[in-house]
XYZ file of C-alpha atoms in Angstrom:
705
model
C 0.075 0.000 0.026
C 1.249 3.513 -0.886
C 2.658 5.405 2.093
C 0.910 8.589 2.915
C -2.096 7.699 0.636
C -4.337 10.295 2.175
C -2.247 13.011 0.439
C -3.840 11.923 -2.792
C -7.419 12.087 -1.675
C -9.643 14.485 -3.704
C -10.641 17.337 -1.398
C -8.552 16.089 1.547
C -7.516 19.286 3.448
C -4.645 19.136 5.804
C -3.630 21.877 8.115
C -1.743 24.728 6.407
C 1.994 24.379 6.544
C 2.186 20.549 5.946
C 3.582 18.981 2.795
C 0.200 17.568 1.977
C -1.708 20.789 1.996
C -3.703 20.917 -1.209
C -4.336 24.612 -0.723
C -0.763 25.626 -0.881
C 0.471 28.088 -3.487
C 2.331 25.323 -5.428
C 1.102 25.233 -9.029
C 2.455 21.790 -9.663
C -0.213 19.847 -7.820
C -3.955 20.119 -8.652
C -7.284 18.634 -7.609
C -9.868 19.568 -10.249
C -9.313 17.509 -13.451
C -10.128 14.046 -11.983
C -11.185 14.894 -8.401
C -7.861 13.235 -7.435
C -4.866 15.114 -6.173
C -2.314 14.872 -9.043
C 0.768 16.254 -10.330
C 0.316 18.586 -13.487
C 2.348 16.002 -15.411
C -0.247 13.284 -14.724
C -3.483 15.150 -15.240
C -5.651 14.408 -18.339
C -5.605 17.887 -19.755
C -4.148 21.377 -19.489
C -4.632 23.361 -16.299
C -4.044 26.986 -15.232
C -3.560 27.591 -11.566
C -4.082 31.225 -10.314
C -2.771 31.599 -6.769
C -3.633 34.184 -4.183
C -0.095 35.540 -4.634
C -0.757 36.078 -8.402
C -4.034 37.942 -7.543
C -2.012 40.225 -5.309
C 0.902 40.912 -7.478
C -1.115 41.625 -10.607
C -3.629 43.758 -8.777
C -6.635 41.528 -9.713
C -9.847 42.572 -7.964
C -12.511 40.166 -9.306
C -12.858 36.648 -10.493
C -13.740 37.658 -14.095
C -10.656 39.752 -14.268
C -8.661 36.860 -12.898
C -9.804 34.712 -15.767
C -7.928 36.994 -18.170
C -4.725 35.215 -16.768
C -6.013 31.995 -18.425
C -4.792 31.333 -22.034
C -7.674 30.931 -24.339
C -10.288 32.397 -22.037
C -12.500 35.027 -23.749
C -13.637 37.621 -21.257
C -16.017 40.322 -22.563
C -17.471 42.947 -20.282
C -20.767 44.319 -21.681
C -21.583 46.514 -18.778
C -20.454 47.051 -15.212
C -22.210 43.982 -13.990
C -22.468 41.836 -17.030
C -19.690 39.639 -18.224
C -19.820 37.069 -21.139
C -17.079 34.554 -20.536
C -16.171 31.438 -22.752
C -13.211 29.306 -23.047
C -12.129 29.620 -26.714
C -15.178 31.872 -27.403
C -18.023 30.700 -29.680
C -21.468 32.077 -28.836
C -21.510 35.422 -26.814
C -25.263 35.731 -26.612
C -25.621 33.318 -23.665
C -22.428 31.564 -22.523
C -23.759 28.251 -21.262
C -20.924 25.854 -21.578
C -18.537 26.743 -18.819
C -18.959 25.498 -15.209
C -17.860 27.378 -12.014
C -17.318 25.764 -8.659
C -16.614 27.491 -5.381
C -15.407 24.834 -2.918
C -17.362 22.163 -4.664
C -20.568 24.072 -5.007
C -21.572 24.958 -8.460
C -22.254 28.622 -9.186
C -23.677 27.669 -12.648
C -27.353 28.260 -12.567
C -28.783 25.472 -14.650
C -32.332 26.830 -14.649
C -31.302 29.833 -16.766
C -27.899 28.562 -17.936
C -25.865 31.555 -16.649
C -23.221 32.563 -14.119
C -23.665 36.013 -12.263
C -19.956 36.819 -12.574
C -20.075 40.257 -11.072
C -21.935 38.932 -7.846
C -20.389 35.638 -7.190
C -20.673 34.638 -3.545
C -16.952 34.818 -2.875
C -14.681 37.743 -2.058
C -11.404 37.911 -3.975
C -9.518 38.296 -0.627
C -10.911 34.824 0.516
C -9.509 32.995 -2.483
C -6.514 30.678 -2.071
C -6.295 29.533 -5.580
C -8.310 29.132 -8.859
C -7.813 26.005 -10.891
C -9.027 26.204 -14.464
C -9.182 23.027 -16.407
C -8.695 24.238 -20.032
C -10.845 21.729 -21.968
C -13.990 19.618 -21.437
C -14.393 17.953 -17.966
C -17.835 16.461 -18.111
C -16.128 13.250 -17.219
C -15.611 14.523 -13.700
C -18.309 16.992 -13.241
C -20.964 16.234 -15.662
C -22.901 18.240 -18.345
C -22.409 21.944 -18.312
C -18.671 21.321 -17.834
C -18.499 21.142 -21.636
C -15.766 23.772 -22.553
C -13.779 23.997 -19.258
C -14.317 24.275 -15.571
C -13.324 27.070 -13.118
C -12.635 25.779 -9.571
C -12.444 28.439 -6.971
C -10.948 27.138 -3.769
C -11.036 29.457 -0.740
C -8.704 29.741 2.163
C -8.942 27.116 4.812
C -9.684 28.392 8.332
C -6.620 26.499 9.508
C -4.514 28.669 6.998
C -5.815 32.056 8.337
C -5.611 33.606 11.793
C -6.456 36.952 13.282
C -7.915 39.904 11.563
C -7.515 41.563 8.231
C -8.817 44.766 6.769
C -8.700 46.339 3.324
C -10.161 49.598 1.936
C -9.937 50.621 -1.662
C -10.717 53.784 -3.616
C -10.332 54.531 -7.272
C -11.533 55.962 -10.558
C -15.197 55.970 -11.590
C -16.396 55.808 -7.953
C -14.657 52.676 -6.929
C -15.146 52.072 -3.268
C -14.454 48.853 -1.477
C -14.148 47.705 2.155
C -13.304 44.100 3.227
C -12.856 42.809 6.794
C -12.079 39.238 8.014
C -11.562 37.518 11.249
C -10.323 33.938 11.769
C -9.899 32.059 14.919
C -11.025 29.002 17.059
C -14.252 27.927 18.732
C -13.196 25.646 21.460
C -10.489 23.086 20.729
C -11.993 21.302 17.679
C -13.370 24.259 15.353
C -11.553 26.666 13.286
C -13.494 29.389 11.506
C -13.178 32.294 9.092
C -15.830 35.015 8.717
C -15.594 37.890 6.260
C -17.746 40.772 4.944
C -17.200 42.954 1.936
C -18.852 46.056 0.304
C -18.005 47.124 -3.202
C -19.362 49.717 -5.456
C -18.406 51.539 -8.694
C -19.954 53.747 -11.484
C -18.905 51.471 -14.224
C -18.663 52.643 -17.800
C -19.440 56.273 -18.553
C -19.831 55.751 -22.341
C -22.253 53.069 -23.371
C -23.636 53.026 -26.981
C -25.789 50.586 -28.850
C -28.204 49.862 -31.634
C -25.250 49.995 -34.108
C -24.612 53.801 -33.781
C -22.880 56.093 -31.414
C -25.762 57.523 -29.455
C -24.403 57.832 -25.877
C -26.737 56.581 -23.273
C -26.947 58.407 -19.884
C -24.167 57.505 -17.311
C -26.182 54.730 -15.755
C -23.933 51.677 -15.113
C -23.306 51.740 -11.314
C -23.243 48.556 -9.146
C -23.207 47.974 -5.433
C -22.643 44.583 -3.977
C -22.494 43.282 -0.233
C -21.091 39.870 0.595
C -20.804 37.884 3.804
C -18.920 34.469 3.937
C -18.469 32.035 6.761
C -16.458 28.836 6.705
C -15.775 26.595 9.627
C -13.934 23.275 9.988
C -14.670 20.963 12.958
C -12.656 17.875 13.944
C -15.485 15.550 15.351
C -12.957 12.649 15.752
C -9.496 11.825 14.484
C -11.341 10.390 11.418
C -14.199 12.673 10.989
C -14.270 16.395 9.823
C -17.286 18.667 9.044
C -16.896 21.779 6.888
C -19.765 24.375 7.043
C -19.852 27.239 4.614
C -22.530 30.103 4.391
C -22.517 32.837 1.801
C -24.925 35.773 1.533
C -24.983 38.331 -1.367
C -27.103 41.253 -2.292
C -26.409 43.509 -5.287
C -27.948 46.531 -6.946
C -27.073 46.759 -10.637
C -27.961 49.573 -13.078
C -28.866 48.431 -16.474
C -29.329 50.350 -19.752
C -32.756 50.132 -21.543
C -32.937 46.982 -23.698
C -35.659 48.373 -26.111
C -36.995 51.726 -27.235
C -40.297 51.235 -25.283
C -38.716 51.295 -21.748
C -39.150 54.670 -20.216
C -37.396 53.625 -16.802
C -34.230 51.690 -16.540
C -34.591 47.865 -15.851
C -32.328 47.959 -12.908
C -31.614 44.608 -11.055
C -31.778 43.798 -7.480
C -30.096 40.475 -6.773
C -30.137 38.394 -3.635
C -28.501 34.975 -3.000
C -27.857 32.791 -0.099
C -25.877 29.472 -0.119
C -25.302 26.902 2.546
C -23.227 23.742 2.245
C -22.058 21.080 4.724
C -19.357 18.573 3.929
C -18.563 15.531 6.047
C -15.373 13.605 5.505
C -14.752 10.160 6.961
C -11.237 8.636 6.786
C -11.732 4.879 6.724
C -7.969 4.063 6.520
C -4.832 5.256 5.118
C -6.232 4.324 1.663
C -9.906 5.161 1.842
C -12.000 8.217 2.387
C -15.795 8.915 2.118
C -17.113 12.465 1.610
C -20.678 13.592 1.692
C -21.503 17.081 0.564
C -24.994 18.708 0.745
C -25.850 22.176 -0.124
C -28.832 24.526 -0.839
C -28.593 27.633 -2.968
C -31.436 30.228 -3.399
C -31.052 33.023 -6.010
C -33.504 35.990 -6.673
C -33.486 38.493 -9.399
C -35.927 41.462 -9.449
C -35.873 43.479 -12.602
C -38.800 45.847 -13.278
C -39.503 48.861 -15.428
C -42.133 51.124 -16.975
C -42.860 50.424 -20.566
C -44.996 52.576 -22.937
C -46.418 50.958 -26.171
C -49.425 51.549 -28.401
C -52.569 50.266 -26.831
C -53.304 47.667 -29.520
C -50.234 45.757 -28.412
C -52.497 44.393 -25.491
C -55.389 43.299 -27.630
C -56.152 39.630 -27.017
C -57.027 39.293 -30.688
C -53.588 40.269 -31.647
C -52.100 37.929 -29.092
C -54.088 35.014 -30.563
C -52.800 35.934 -34.072
C -49.227 36.075 -32.707
C -49.447 32.504 -31.477
C -50.687 31.368 -34.851
C -48.504 33.378 -37.192
C -46.006 35.968 -35.838
C -45.259 37.312 -39.306
C -48.866 38.406 -39.693
C -48.441 40.578 -36.610
C -45.234 42.006 -37.834
C -46.953 42.905 -41.062
C -49.933 44.566 -39.256
C -47.472 46.641 -37.049
C -45.657 47.717 -40.296
C -48.819 48.739 -42.012
C -48.624 45.984 -44.535
C -51.144 43.374 -45.776
C -50.563 39.960 -44.124
C -50.146 37.233 -46.787
C -49.146 33.632 -47.166
C -50.688 32.048 -44.180
C -53.476 29.472 -43.620
C -57.152 30.147 -43.728
C -57.123 30.182 -39.895
C -54.386 32.790 -40.001
C -56.323 34.882 -42.268
C -59.437 34.624 -40.093
C -57.520 35.654 -37.001
C -56.010 38.477 -38.835
C -59.404 39.732 -39.790
C -60.474 39.655 -36.120
C -57.263 41.514 -35.037
C -57.712 44.237 -37.719
C -61.458 44.563 -36.824
C -60.499 44.933 -33.081
C -57.985 47.652 -33.914
C -60.566 49.452 -36.203
C -63.272 49.344 -33.482
C -61.066 51.086 -31.076
C -60.217 53.900 -33.504
C -57.665 56.370 -32.369
C -57.589 54.871 -28.889
C -55.800 51.778 -30.335
C -52.789 53.873 -31.230
C -52.670 55.847 -28.074
C -49.651 55.384 -25.943
C -50.296 53.190 -22.920
C -47.882 52.568 -20.064
C -47.479 50.179 -17.298
C -45.243 48.050 -15.097
C -43.445 44.952 -16.481
C -40.624 42.788 -15.123
C -38.136 40.013 -15.733
C -38.265 38.686 -12.164
C -37.314 35.081 -11.398
C -36.179 32.983 -8.605
C -34.016 29.733 -8.467
C -33.540 27.136 -5.848
C -31.181 24.201 -5.867
C -30.722 21.332 -3.479
C -27.899 18.806 -3.955
C -26.322 15.894 -2.235
C -23.397 13.763 -3.252
C -21.534 10.826 -1.861
C -17.872 10.492 -3.104
C -15.578 7.571 -2.276
C -11.768 7.678 -2.840
C -9.733 4.489 -2.756
C -5.953 3.976 -3.208
C -6.059 0.380 -4.314
C -2.308 0.086 -4.727
C 0.794 2.072 -5.618
C -0.386 1.850 -9.280
C -4.184 2.198 -8.992
C -6.387 5.006 -7.536
C -10.159 5.371 -7.889
C -12.658 8.088 -7.132
C -16.391 7.430 -7.636
C -19.717 8.735 -6.473
C -23.413 9.306 -6.946
C -25.463 12.335 -6.557
C -28.951 13.800 -6.617
C -29.994 17.384 -7.351
C -33.325 19.237 -7.485
C -33.688 22.544 -9.382
C -36.684 24.778 -9.181
C -37.262 27.965 -11.213
C -40.081 30.423 -10.498
C -41.013 33.213 -12.958
C -44.395 34.399 -14.121
C -42.786 36.149 -16.994
C -40.470 33.339 -18.302
C -42.211 30.236 -17.149
C -45.750 31.160 -16.201
C -45.184 29.792 -12.759
C -42.895 27.122 -11.379
C -40.935 24.451 -13.309
C -38.691 21.844 -11.549
C -36.039 19.340 -12.747
C -34.606 16.408 -11.008
C -31.073 15.175 -11.900
C -29.476 11.849 -10.866
C -25.804 11.206 -11.497
C -23.012 8.635 -11.082
C -19.290 8.922 -11.883
C -15.993 7.213 -11.742
C -12.408 8.271 -12.535
C -9.416 6.034 -12.244
C -5.591 6.666 -12.500
C -3.657 3.544 -13.359
C 0.241 3.372 -13.687
C 1.200 0.249 -15.539
C 4.797 1.632 -15.508
C 6.591 4.294 -13.428
C 6.876 6.463 -16.503
C 3.267 6.100 -17.703
C -0.138 6.960 -16.155
C -3.620 6.268 -17.734
C -6.665 8.204 -16.719
C -10.006 6.814 -17.542
C -13.465 7.695 -16.372
C -16.960 8.935 -17.140
C -20.053 10.617 -15.914
C -23.590 9.465 -16.261
C -26.556 11.868 -15.685
C -30.204 11.631 -16.184
C -32.660 14.583 -15.781
C -36.450 14.916 -16.061
C -36.560 17.397 -18.731
C -34.043 16.086 -21.384
C -32.985 12.485 -20.469
C -29.650 10.926 -20.032
C -26.103 11.581 -21.119
C -22.769 9.863 -20.818
C -19.398 11.706 -20.906
C -16.358 9.430 -21.067
C -12.655 10.379 -21.162
C -9.461 8.415 -21.723
C -5.988 9.960 -21.464
C -2.397 8.571 -21.543
C 0.461 10.443 -19.998
C 3.908 9.376 -20.898
C 6.950 10.679 -18.945
C 9.857 11.037 -21.288
C 12.083 11.783 -18.346
C 11.802 13.424 -14.909
C 10.911 16.880 -16.382
C 9.128 16.146 -19.677
C 5.777 14.507 -20.270
C 3.500 14.175 -23.310
C -0.218 13.396 -23.046
C -2.945 12.177 -25.413
C -6.555 12.870 -24.399
C -9.827 11.941 -25.989
C -13.093 12.860 -24.276
C -16.736 13.495 -24.928
C -18.735 16.253 -23.205
C -22.312 17.437 -22.999
C -24.373 20.356 -22.105
C -27.993 19.788 -21.144
C -30.603 22.309 -22.263
C -31.699 24.611 -19.391
C -35.246 25.058 -18.079
C -35.947 28.156 -20.110
C -34.857 26.282 -23.402
C -37.019 23.324 -22.661
C -40.075 24.791 -20.783
C -40.288 28.440 -21.508
C -43.799 29.915 -21.273
C -42.794 33.421 -21.832
C -45.279 36.348 -21.553
C -45.464 39.950 -20.007
C -48.309 40.793 -17.745
C -48.221 44.557 -17.547
C -49.776 46.054 -14.417
C -51.057 49.490 -13.590
C -51.807 50.163 -17.212
C -52.559 53.750 -17.762
C -54.743 54.572 -19.493
C -56.405 51.321 -18.809
C -57.201 48.958 -21.723
C -59.818 46.886 -19.733
C -61.535 46.959 -16.366
C -58.800 45.086 -14.475
C -55.975 47.670 -15.188
C -53.714 44.792 -16.150
C -53.131 43.138 -19.577
C -50.832 40.712 -21.288
C -48.548 41.965 -24.054
C -49.451 40.290 -27.383
C -46.075 38.748 -28.029
C -45.501 35.371 -26.286
C -43.212 32.441 -26.646
C -43.579 28.896 -25.738
C -40.745 26.197 -25.791
C -41.374 23.008 -28.007
C -39.428 20.932 -25.327
C -37.726 18.724 -27.788
C -34.180 19.815 -27.531
C -31.411 17.321 -26.937
C -28.004 17.667 -25.266
C -25.156 19.625 -26.930
C -22.299 17.411 -27.826
C -18.493 17.853 -27.920
C -15.751 15.481 -29.141
C -12.359 16.761 -27.896
C -8.863 15.553 -28.918
C -5.715 16.966 -27.319
C -2.030 16.302 -27.690
C -0.134 18.106 -24.903
C 3.228 18.588 -23.477
C 4.229 19.411 -19.920
C 7.729 20.541 -18.844
C 9.022 21.227 -15.394
C 12.485 22.679 -14.970
C 13.046 23.471 -11.259
C 16.637 24.451 -11.823
C 15.245 27.472 -13.919
C 12.116 27.903 -11.950
C 10.177 27.219 -15.104
C 7.049 25.275 -15.928
C 5.696 24.926 -19.459
C 2.314 23.634 -20.727
C 1.682 23.409 -24.518
C -1.109 21.715 -26.483
C -2.762 21.108 -29.854
C -6.484 20.659 -29.808
C -9.296 19.659 -32.003
C -12.726 20.118 -30.598
C -15.841 19.266 -32.556
C -19.122 20.632 -31.168
C -22.490 19.605 -32.562
C -26.206 19.718 -31.733
C -25.551 23.180 -30.492
C -28.469 25.492 -29.367
C -26.994 28.545 -31.080
C -30.004 30.864 -31.493
C -30.438 33.992 -29.500
C -33.649 33.317 -27.633
C -35.924 36.441 -27.553
C -39.688 36.938 -27.166
C -39.803 38.069 -30.787
C -37.892 35.050 -32.021
C -37.988 31.993 -29.779
C -37.045 29.071 -32.059
C -34.247 26.966 -30.454
C -32.896 24.122 -32.379
C -29.981 21.713 -32.207
C -28.619 22.615 -35.551
C -25.428 24.528 -34.559
C -22.060 23.155 -35.317
C -18.525 24.373 -34.776
C -15.089 23.003 -34.974
C -12.250 24.556 -32.925
C -8.714 23.858 -33.728
C -5.451 25.441 -32.634
C -2.475 25.688 -30.337
C -2.008 26.942 -26.864
C 1.051 27.711 -24.741
C 1.431 28.595 -21.049
C 4.665 29.282 -19.081
C 5.259 30.108 -15.509
C 8.533 31.457 -14.020
C 9.517 31.690 -10.371
C 13.075 32.658 -9.654
C 14.896 32.660 -6.278
C 15.940 36.363 -6.666
C 12.351 37.505 -6.516
C 11.482 37.600 -10.268
C 8.276 35.743 -11.442
C 6.391 35.654 -14.676
C 3.278 34.218 -16.315
C 2.794 33.987 -20.135
C 0.017 32.606 -22.375
C -0.763 32.447 -25.989
C -3.580 30.894 -28.065
C -3.975 30.482 -31.848
C -7.499 29.474 -32.663
C -9.481 28.491 -35.807
C -13.205 28.682 -35.617
C -15.249 26.892 -38.397
C -18.872 27.130 -37.783
C -22.234 26.654 -39.801
C -23.687 29.674 -38.121
C -22.246 33.144 -37.512
C -23.609 33.171 -34.030
C -21.023 30.628 -33.001
C -18.260 33.261 -34.011
C -19.684 36.187 -32.121
C -17.011 35.778 -29.501
C -13.889 34.604 -31.214
C -10.182 35.827 -31.258
C -7.925 34.198 -33.700
C -4.913 35.181 -31.668
C -4.888 36.097 -27.979
C -2.036 36.546 -25.508
C -1.225 37.500 -21.908
C 1.986 38.448 -20.211
C 2.810 39.106 -16.674
C 6.021 39.833 -14.914
C 6.575 40.716 -11.187
C 9.465 41.362 -8.786
C 9.505 40.831 -4.999
C 12.241 43.141 -3.315
C 13.910 42.388 -0.106
C 12.866 45.701 1.286
C 9.189 44.814 1.180
C 8.454 46.506 -2.145
C 6.660 44.609 -4.839
C 5.823 45.618 -8.502
C 3.719 43.560 -11.063
C 3.029 44.306 -14.680
C 0.338 42.468 -16.681
C -0.629 42.802 -20.291
C -3.696 41.320 -22.095
C -4.370 41.375 -25.777
C -7.037 39.671 -28.105
C -7.609 40.251 -31.790
C -10.923 41.287 -33.235
C -13.702 38.912 -34.474
C -15.970 39.313 -37.451
C -19.563 40.676 -36.772
C -18.741 43.285 -34.210
C -16.222 42.188 -31.612
C -13.270 44.706 -31.526
C -9.820 43.913 -30.435
C -8.956 44.185 -26.739
C -5.729 45.458 -25.129
C -4.953 46.448 -21.537
C -1.933 46.983 -19.399
C -1.967 46.894 -15.536
C 0.829 48.031 -13.246
C 0.650 47.373 -9.456
C 3.158 48.609 -6.842
C 2.949 47.791 -3.183
C 5.032 48.168 -0.031
C 4.662 46.059 3.187
C 5.541 47.456 6.649
C 5.681 45.823 9.921
C 4.005 47.610 12.761
C 4.828 46.163 16.126
C 5.273 42.514 16.481
C 2.160 41.204 14.840
C 0.629 43.760 12.461
C 1.451 44.206 8.762
C 0.376 47.334 6.739
C 0.579 47.265 2.920
C -0.513 50.214 0.743
C -1.133 49.392 -2.904
C -1.288 51.533 -6.009
C -2.718 50.130 -9.302
C -2.844 51.815 -12.724
C -4.776 50.369 -15.627
C -4.559 51.458 -19.218
C -6.794 50.493 -22.173
C -5.318 50.389 -25.613
C -8.650 51.170 -27.017
C -10.867 53.471 -24.891
C -14.002 52.063 -26.522
C -14.607 48.466 -27.162
C -17.460 46.810 -29.050
C -19.151 43.395 -28.845
C -22.317 41.716 -30.190
C -25.118 42.324 -27.743
C -28.141 41.102 -29.626
C -29.213 39.956 -33.111
C -28.092 42.840 -35.451
C -27.125 44.954 -32.414
C -23.675 46.114 -31.393
C -22.873 47.379 -27.955
C -19.953 49.829 -27.661
C -18.747 50.670 -24.161
C -15.767 52.373 -22.648
C -14.561 55.354 -20.612
C -13.977 58.968 -21.307
C -10.333 58.377 -20.170
C -8.216 55.355 -21.122
C -6.424 55.272 -17.759
C -7.907 54.269 -14.409
C -6.252 54.371 -10.883
C -7.003 52.479 -7.660
C -5.458 52.695 -4.251
C -5.680 50.219 -1.373
C -4.620 49.901 2.123
C -4.401 46.379 3.604
C -3.905 45.722 7.378
C -3.433 42.287 8.885
C -3.094 41.449 12.557
């Protein structure tokens, strides 16, 4: 039996400072790809590790901005609070194919297939490391981990002690305050509690609809977070980890159509609770049970003013039968080409408009909303078993219940139950070779079942050089909206009233056919991993060929809700990542991606950079000074996405005050190569945003005790 087998357990968390601490700042050991603790040289894929030290030295203040340090990651900011993030790009309309975990709890909202990047339930100061598996990982984490997976690992309470405070101020109204305290409760419990407030005014130049008509300066956001994590040693073999996160956020939004007379600002609330129990059976076996509940609420309301005939039930009946007839009537044209039933409904609609006379064209205003709530309950059992020096296994089963509530999008409540089972194995037939094999089975109520297998061979050429060959299949299951949409707008407080109730339904509606199947991806990768400790250098390179099929590529709107599985795209290219860490205080991080995107629909090229690169270099001085420079660049894409370029410089100085306190002032300067950037926002609609000044500043003061 392998000595020290517990050091290989997925999710095993030793006390900070030991050699087996999976949360150390070492970038050569990772947990995410297979749920097993593995060397970078042995994992079935390419991985980027972003440590807390990297976040500090490059002045990164949010998770979306941290992902710019990942080669091939496309990060597009449409507004202050709305990011569109894809690995290797593809469809910018609704990025649905990237999973995000925070200490094992998925932040991917499967009901609406989205991640609220700007309001994630984690503070950047609480993050120990971010592991990004650059490639499909459905074999370990199931559908929705189709393109890549981002695993955010927070600081273990055992690795933090005492109090910490940070205050930040900067350009465009940036204001942040963070406070943390960590300590002990009795002899068996360690805890960490933190609270954060952040706000800023966002972009001050936002244009859209394909021309430069500047919107009002309306892009501010305020977010409050509270996080608690405690670890209790029940017995020498049993440990319980409890985590609680609370978030509320106010996000200003620009108008999305010309009929909105007030802004559709968002008020977001979220609370997450997870409990994880680990039981060590022996030096070679561990069980883990994780249960969590997540509740998310979005309130988004506005006043909309439209012609009164838009609320006529006769027009609504015609829309359901033939939307093109309604479009023709609105345009003042004669509807043609439909069935006899369509013609009869058109006559009724035209007659209803005529009977109302001038009142049918009178502007009528009322309250509408895009409110929704989501709830998720999940439980998973995982078993890790070190069979021998050459074979390790991790397997498990899980059950999840998702519920979405929205009168607008769903006409009420829709639920989905998902069952899953998975297994991953690492087998070493020789000391120089490792084989990773595994798969994930999932069955849900709305779509059916899917199987995501993976097979990889890693061959060590010598102690420092390894080549890998990976083949995997990945899925993305359609979300609740795609399968069960019953989309309609009930407008309340209608003035002047169009009926006796004072409320009326907008004529346009959309219903899902419910016949979608899972999106598919076949991925092939040939990779190289080099570790040269004598030079402080680690290199990862790969050639990839990803075939994606049955894609749901359409932009789903009330006016055009016709999802299909007709999208296809093939992504081919090469990617390079290098990390440098020298004994004299110099360090660096470099990435480059060359990408080819061949698709049968332009929608799968709305977020695509043929070439993208990142460069970071930092120096730690003996006097306590530190300086870090990071540069990001991505080429433009056809159809509206402009090139992106940014340079960040961060300088800090740490002082010791007394015997226990450390004070660190930090100054960051960020410069945009192009003050305005553009991206596809909607069908035939380009959003251009930016700042009146291409340079931004931020200053922070950190105190730890």
